[in-house]
XYZ file of C-alpha atoms in Angstrom:
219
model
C 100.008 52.547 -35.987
C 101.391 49.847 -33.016
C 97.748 48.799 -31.834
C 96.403 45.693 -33.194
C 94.047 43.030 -31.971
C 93.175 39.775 -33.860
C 89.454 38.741 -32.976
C 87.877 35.272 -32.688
C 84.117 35.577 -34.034
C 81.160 32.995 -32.463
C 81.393 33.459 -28.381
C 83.809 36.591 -28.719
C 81.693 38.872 -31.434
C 78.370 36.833 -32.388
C 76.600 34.464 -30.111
C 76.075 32.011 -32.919
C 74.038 29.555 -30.556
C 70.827 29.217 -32.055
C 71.982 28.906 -35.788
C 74.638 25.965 -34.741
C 72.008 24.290 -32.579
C 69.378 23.797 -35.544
C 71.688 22.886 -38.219
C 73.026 20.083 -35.884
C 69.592 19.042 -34.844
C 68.895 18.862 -38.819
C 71.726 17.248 -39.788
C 72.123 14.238 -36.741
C 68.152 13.715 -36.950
C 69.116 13.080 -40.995
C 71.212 10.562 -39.935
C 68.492 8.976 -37.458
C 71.047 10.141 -34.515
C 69.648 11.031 -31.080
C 69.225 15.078 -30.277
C 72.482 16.185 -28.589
C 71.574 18.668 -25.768
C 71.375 22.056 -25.815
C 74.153 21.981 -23.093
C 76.660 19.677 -24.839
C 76.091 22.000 -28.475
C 77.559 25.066 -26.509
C 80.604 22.748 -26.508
C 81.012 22.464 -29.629
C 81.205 26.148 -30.826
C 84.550 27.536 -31.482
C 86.731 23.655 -32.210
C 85.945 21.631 -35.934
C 82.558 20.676 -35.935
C 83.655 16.501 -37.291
C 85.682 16.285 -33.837
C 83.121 17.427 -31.575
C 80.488 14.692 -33.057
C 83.432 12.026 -33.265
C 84.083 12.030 -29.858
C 80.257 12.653 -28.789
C 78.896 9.888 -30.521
C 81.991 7.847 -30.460
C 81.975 7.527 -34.406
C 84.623 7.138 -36.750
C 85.385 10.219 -38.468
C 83.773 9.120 -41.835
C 80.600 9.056 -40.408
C 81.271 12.272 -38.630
C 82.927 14.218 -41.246
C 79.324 12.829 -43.107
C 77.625 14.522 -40.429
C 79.520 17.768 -40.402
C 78.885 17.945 -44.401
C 75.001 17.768 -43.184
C 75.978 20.989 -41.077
C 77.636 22.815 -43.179
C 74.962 22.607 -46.177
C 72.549 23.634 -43.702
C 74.278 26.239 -41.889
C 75.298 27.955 -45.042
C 71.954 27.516 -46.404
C 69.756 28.975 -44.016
C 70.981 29.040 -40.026
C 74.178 30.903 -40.303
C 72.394 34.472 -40.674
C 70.660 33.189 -36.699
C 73.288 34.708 -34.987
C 73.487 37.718 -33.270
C 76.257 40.275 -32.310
C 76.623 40.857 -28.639
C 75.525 43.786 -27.020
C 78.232 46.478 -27.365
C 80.493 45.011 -29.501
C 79.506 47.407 -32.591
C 80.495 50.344 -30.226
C 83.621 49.048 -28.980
C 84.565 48.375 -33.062
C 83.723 51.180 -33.323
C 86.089 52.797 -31.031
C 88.820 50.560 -31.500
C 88.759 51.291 -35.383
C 88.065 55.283 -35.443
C 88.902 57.025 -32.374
C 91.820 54.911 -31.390
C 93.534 54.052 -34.684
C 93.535 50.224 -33.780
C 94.134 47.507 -36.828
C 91.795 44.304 -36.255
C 91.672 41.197 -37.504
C 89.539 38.168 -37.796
C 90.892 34.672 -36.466
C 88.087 32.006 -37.122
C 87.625 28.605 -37.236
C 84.429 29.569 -39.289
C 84.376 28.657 -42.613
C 85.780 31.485 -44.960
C 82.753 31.220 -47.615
C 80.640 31.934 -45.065
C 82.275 33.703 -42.771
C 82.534 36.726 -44.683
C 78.953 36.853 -45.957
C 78.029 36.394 -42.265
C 80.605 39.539 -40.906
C 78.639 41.737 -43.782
C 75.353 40.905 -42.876
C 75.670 41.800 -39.696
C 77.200 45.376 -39.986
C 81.050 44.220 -38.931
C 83.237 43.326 -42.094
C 84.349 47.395 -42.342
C 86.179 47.293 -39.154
C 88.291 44.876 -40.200
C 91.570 44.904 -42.445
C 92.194 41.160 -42.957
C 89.414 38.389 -42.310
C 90.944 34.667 -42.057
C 88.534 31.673 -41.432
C 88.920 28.276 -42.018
C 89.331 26.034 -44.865
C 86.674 23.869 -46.951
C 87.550 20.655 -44.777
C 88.611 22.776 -41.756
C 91.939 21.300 -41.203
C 93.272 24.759 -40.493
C 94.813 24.816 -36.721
C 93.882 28.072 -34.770
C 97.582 28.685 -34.630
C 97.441 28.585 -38.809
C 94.636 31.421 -39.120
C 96.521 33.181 -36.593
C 99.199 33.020 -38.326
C 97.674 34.460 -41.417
C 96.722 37.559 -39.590
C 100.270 38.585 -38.410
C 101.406 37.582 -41.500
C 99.171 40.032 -42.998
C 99.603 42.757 -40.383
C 103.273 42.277 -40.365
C 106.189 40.261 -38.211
C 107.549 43.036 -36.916
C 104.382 43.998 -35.150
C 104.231 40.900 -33.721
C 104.818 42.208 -30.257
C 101.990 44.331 -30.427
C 99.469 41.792 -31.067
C 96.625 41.003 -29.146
C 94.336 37.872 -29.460
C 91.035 38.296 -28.312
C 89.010 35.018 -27.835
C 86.741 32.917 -25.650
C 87.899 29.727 -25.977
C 90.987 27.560 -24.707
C 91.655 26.653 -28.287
C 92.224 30.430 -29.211
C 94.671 30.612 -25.793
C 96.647 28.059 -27.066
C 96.650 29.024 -30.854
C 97.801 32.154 -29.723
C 100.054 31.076 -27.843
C 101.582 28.433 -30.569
C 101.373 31.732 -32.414
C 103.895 33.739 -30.271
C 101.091 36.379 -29.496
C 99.220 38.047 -26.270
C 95.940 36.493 -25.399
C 92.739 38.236 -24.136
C 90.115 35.466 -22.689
C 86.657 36.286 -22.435
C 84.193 34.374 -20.201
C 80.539 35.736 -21.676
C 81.358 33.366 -24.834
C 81.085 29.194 -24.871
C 84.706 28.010 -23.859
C 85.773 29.808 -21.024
C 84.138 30.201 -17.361
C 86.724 32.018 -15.295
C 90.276 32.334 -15.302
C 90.994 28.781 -13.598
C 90.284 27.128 -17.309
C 93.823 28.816 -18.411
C 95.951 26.989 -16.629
C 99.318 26.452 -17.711
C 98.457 29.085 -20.608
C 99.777 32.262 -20.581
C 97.430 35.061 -21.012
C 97.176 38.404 -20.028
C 94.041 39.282 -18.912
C 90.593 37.588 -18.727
C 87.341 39.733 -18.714
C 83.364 38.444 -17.519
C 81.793 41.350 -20.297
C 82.341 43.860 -23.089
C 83.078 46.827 -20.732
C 86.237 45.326 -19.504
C 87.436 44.368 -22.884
C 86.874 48.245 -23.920
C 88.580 48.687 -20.636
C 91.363 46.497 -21.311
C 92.178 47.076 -24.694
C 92.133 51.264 -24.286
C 94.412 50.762 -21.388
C 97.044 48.844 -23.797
C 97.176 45.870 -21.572
């Protein structure tokens, strides 16, 4: 086997928009914040969720690690299962997994306890060999879960990895990580191929198609 592709998870496999937006209206409106628009939230998916209120509320990071705790109960609890897979990404698994002998991984800066849960519930844990989220505080870099994957897949495949992801953070993890990058613009993070810049990448697509497209041509 010399085909493997690491995979970010909210804006590359699940849009995970509607679950993040409620448990950050619940847990700023505990705190007697003001809403944060719907516009600004689909910022925040994919980096630590204490950084993006930090710098939107202009906070100290007690308060917004106090926040993020807020989140995180209430994500877990109840808002994490609101996301939903995108439209021809079981398929594409699918294809990847069986009929081209791919091994994937999973890159995220989710949290592992529920990451997992969440990958099961929604029919996509069995297509992968090794799942890697992010710690209890999430201090974990990109570039560290990445890391965790190839160390898991193996070093000397390293040449044959692929990072798939939506986000400039997962370009430059990957990158950091001594890996290929796939950006894809239907996520949160990315918008065309302008926003990587300075990063090296190999390919960016606009849907699922061309990522079928791109990985089956071994890009």
């Amino acid at each position: 086997m010399n085909k493997f592709a690491i995979f970010d998870v909210d804006g590359t496999l699940l849009d995970p928009l509607k679950g993040v937006s409620d448990s950050i209206c619940y847990a700023t409106q505990t705190m007697g914040l003001p809403d944060i628009p719907e516009s600004v939230i689909k910022t925040f998916i994919g980096p630590p969720i204490q950084i993006s209120i930090a710098k939107y509320y202009s906070i100290n990071s007690d308060k917004a690690n106090k926040i993020a705790a807020l989140f995180r109960e209430q994500y877990k609890r109840q808002d994490v299962y609101k996301a939903v897979v995108y439209q021809g990404i079981k398929e594409l698994l699918r294809l990847l997994v069986i009929d081209n002998k791919f091994m994937l991984a999973i890159a995220s800066n989710k949290r592992q306890d529920y990451l997992i849960p969440l990958l099961e519930e929604k029919g996509l844990a069995s297509y992968f060999r090794f799942i890697h989220g992010s710690d209890f505080q999430q201090t974990l870099t990109k570039m560290d879960i990445i890391n965790k994957c190839i160390q898991d897949i193996g070093e000397k495949n390293k040449p044959n990895i692929l990072m798939i992801g939506d986000t400039l953070n997962d370009a430059i993890g990957a990158q950091s990580a001594g890996i290929k990058f796939i950006g894809v613009t239907y996520g949160y993070g990315l918008s065309s191929i302008d926003d990587l810049k300075g990063i090296p990448f190999i390919k960016v697509v606009d849907n699922i198609k061309q990522l079928k497209e791109a990985l089956l041509q071994g890009v």
